[in-house]
Tab-separated table of C-alpha atoms in Angstrom:
chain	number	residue	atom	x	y	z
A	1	UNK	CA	9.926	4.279	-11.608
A	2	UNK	CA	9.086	8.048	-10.657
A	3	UNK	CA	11.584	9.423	-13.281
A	4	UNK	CA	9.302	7.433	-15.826
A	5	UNK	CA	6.057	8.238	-14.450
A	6	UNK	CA	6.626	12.013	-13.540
A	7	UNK	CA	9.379	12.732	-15.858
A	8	UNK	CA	11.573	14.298	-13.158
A	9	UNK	CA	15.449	14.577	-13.504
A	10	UNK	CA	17.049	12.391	-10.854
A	11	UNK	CA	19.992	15.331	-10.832
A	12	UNK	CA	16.769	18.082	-10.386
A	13	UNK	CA	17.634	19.613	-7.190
A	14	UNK	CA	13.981	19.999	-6.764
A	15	UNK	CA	13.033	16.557	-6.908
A	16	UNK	CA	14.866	14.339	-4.374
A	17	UNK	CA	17.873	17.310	-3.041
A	18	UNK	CA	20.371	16.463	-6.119
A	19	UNK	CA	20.502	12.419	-5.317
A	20	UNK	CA	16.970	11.645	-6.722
A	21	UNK	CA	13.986	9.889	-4.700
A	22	UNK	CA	15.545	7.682	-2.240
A	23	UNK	CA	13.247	4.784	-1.408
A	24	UNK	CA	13.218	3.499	2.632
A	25	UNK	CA	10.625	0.961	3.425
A	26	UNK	CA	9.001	1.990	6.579
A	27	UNK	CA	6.919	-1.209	6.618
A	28	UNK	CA	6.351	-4.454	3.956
A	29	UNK	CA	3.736	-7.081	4.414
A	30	UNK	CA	2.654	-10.252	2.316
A	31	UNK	CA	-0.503	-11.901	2.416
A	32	UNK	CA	-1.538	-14.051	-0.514
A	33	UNK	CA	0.053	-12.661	-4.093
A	34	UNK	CA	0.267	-9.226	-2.529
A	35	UNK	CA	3.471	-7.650	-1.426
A	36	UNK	CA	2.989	-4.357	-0.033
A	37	UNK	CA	5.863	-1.963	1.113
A	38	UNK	CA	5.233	1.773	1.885
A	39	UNK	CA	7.711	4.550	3.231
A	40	UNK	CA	8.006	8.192	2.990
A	41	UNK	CA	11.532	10.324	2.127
A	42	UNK	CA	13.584	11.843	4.706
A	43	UNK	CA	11.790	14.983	4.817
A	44	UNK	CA	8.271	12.893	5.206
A	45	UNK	CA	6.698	15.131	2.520
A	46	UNK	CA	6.234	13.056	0.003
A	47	UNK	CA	4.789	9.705	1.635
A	48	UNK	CA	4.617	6.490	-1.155
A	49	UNK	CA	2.758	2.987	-1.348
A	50	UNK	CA	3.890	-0.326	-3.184
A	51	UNK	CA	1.778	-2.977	-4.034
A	52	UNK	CA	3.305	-6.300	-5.995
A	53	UNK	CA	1.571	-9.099	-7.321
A	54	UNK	CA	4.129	-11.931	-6.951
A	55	UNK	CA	3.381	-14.795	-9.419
A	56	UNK	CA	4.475	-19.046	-8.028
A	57	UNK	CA	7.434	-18.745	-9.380
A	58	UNK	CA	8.110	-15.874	-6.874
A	59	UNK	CA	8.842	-13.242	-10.206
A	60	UNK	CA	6.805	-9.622	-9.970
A	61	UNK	CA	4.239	-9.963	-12.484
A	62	UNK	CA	2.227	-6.378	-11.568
A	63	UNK	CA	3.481	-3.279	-9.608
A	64	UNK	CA	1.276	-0.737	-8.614
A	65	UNK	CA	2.876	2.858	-7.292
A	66	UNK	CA	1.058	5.572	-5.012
A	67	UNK	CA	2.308	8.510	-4.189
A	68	UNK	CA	0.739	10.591	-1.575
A	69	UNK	CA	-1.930	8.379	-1.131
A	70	UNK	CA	-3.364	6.521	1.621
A	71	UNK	CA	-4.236	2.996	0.641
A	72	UNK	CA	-6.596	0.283	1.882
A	73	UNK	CA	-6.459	-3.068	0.444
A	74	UNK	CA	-9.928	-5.098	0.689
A	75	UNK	CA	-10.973	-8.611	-0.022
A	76	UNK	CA	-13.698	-8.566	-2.066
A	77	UNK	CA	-16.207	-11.394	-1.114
A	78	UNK	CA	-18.019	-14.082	-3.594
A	79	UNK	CA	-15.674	-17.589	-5.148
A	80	UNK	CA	-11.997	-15.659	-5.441
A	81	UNK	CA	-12.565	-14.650	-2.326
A	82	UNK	CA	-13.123	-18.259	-0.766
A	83	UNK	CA	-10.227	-19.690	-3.241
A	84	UNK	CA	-7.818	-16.933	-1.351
A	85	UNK	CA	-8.469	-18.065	2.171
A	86	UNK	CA	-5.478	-20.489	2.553
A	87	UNK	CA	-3.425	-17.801	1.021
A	88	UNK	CA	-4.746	-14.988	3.166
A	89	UNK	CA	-4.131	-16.712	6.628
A	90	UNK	CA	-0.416	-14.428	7.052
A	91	UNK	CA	-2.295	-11.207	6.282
A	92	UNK	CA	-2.326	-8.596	9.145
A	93	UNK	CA	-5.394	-8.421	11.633
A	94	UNK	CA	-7.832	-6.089	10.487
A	95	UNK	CA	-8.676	-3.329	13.596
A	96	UNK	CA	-12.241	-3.875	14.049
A	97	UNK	CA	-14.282	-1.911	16.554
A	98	UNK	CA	-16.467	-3.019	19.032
A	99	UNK	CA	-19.677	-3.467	17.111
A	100	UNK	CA	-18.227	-5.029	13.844
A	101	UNK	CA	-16.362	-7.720	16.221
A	102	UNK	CA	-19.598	-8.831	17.991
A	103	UNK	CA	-21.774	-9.738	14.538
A	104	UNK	CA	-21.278	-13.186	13.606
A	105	UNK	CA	-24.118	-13.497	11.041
A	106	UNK	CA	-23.079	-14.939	7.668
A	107	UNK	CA	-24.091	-12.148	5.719
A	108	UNK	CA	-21.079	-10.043	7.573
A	109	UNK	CA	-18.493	-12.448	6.834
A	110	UNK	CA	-19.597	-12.388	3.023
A	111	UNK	CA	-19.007	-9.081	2.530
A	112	UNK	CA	-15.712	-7.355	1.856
A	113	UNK	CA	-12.857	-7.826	4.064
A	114	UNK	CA	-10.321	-4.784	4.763
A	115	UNK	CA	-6.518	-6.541	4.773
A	116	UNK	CA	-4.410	-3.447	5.547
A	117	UNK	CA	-4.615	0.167	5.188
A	118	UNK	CA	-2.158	2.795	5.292
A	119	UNK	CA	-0.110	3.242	8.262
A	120	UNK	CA	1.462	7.065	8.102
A	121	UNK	CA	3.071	8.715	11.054
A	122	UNK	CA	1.755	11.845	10.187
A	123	UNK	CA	-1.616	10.814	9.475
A	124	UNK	CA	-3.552	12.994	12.166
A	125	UNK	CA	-2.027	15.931	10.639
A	126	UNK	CA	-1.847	15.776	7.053
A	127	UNK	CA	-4.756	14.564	5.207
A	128	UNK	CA	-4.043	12.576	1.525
A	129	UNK	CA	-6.470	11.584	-0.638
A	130	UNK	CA	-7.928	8.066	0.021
A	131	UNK	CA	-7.914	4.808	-2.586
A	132	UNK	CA	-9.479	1.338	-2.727
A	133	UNK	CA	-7.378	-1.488	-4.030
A	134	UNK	CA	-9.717	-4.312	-4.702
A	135	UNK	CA	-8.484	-7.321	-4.770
């Protein structure tokens, strides 16, 4: 998928040391439709994101690709979001902090719900630039 989206010669020494981009999943999670699987290459310099959308019959309808990018998926509230609950119960717990833990009004739980954000090692020292994926 990177040859066709950046045009880059697997065989460019440049781009991927002569053997091309070599894709190791660091981490994948599921929860609902969504697949997502994120890595980074051996030298950690270029750090990527997956996201699927897995139809029923279990085939890949939609594939989304980020490259150094740091990703949060959020639940956006209103009827799909109530329609997704049964299929959200296997997502990963959302890190909440003190204050957002303790408010149990029903205006909080109506509004959007963060279901996992990027997880880089190198995160305290290299800053990427930050996107939403609504879902």
């Amino acid at each position: 998928m990177m040859r066709l989206l950046t045009g880059a010669d697997q065989r460019d020494k440049n781009h991927g040391g002569g053997g091309g981009f070599v894709f190791s999943p660091r981490s994948v999670d599921a929860f609902g439709s969504t697949v997502i699987a994120e890595g980074a290459d051996e030298t950690r310099q270029l750090y990527w994101v997956h996201a699927w959308t897995v139809g029923p019959d279990g085939v890949i309808t939609q594939l989304r690709e980020y490259f150094n990018t740091d990703l949060t998926v959020t639940l956006l509230s209103g009827a799909s979001a109530s329609a997704k609950k049964a299929d959200i119960a296997g997502a990963p717990p959302k890190q909440q902090d003190a204050a957002s833990s303790s408010s149990s009004s029903p205006s909080a739980a109506a509004g959007p719900k963060c279901l996992w954000q990027s997880r880089r090692a190198d995160s305290a020292h290299k800053s990427l630039p930050g996107l939403v994926l609504a879902i």
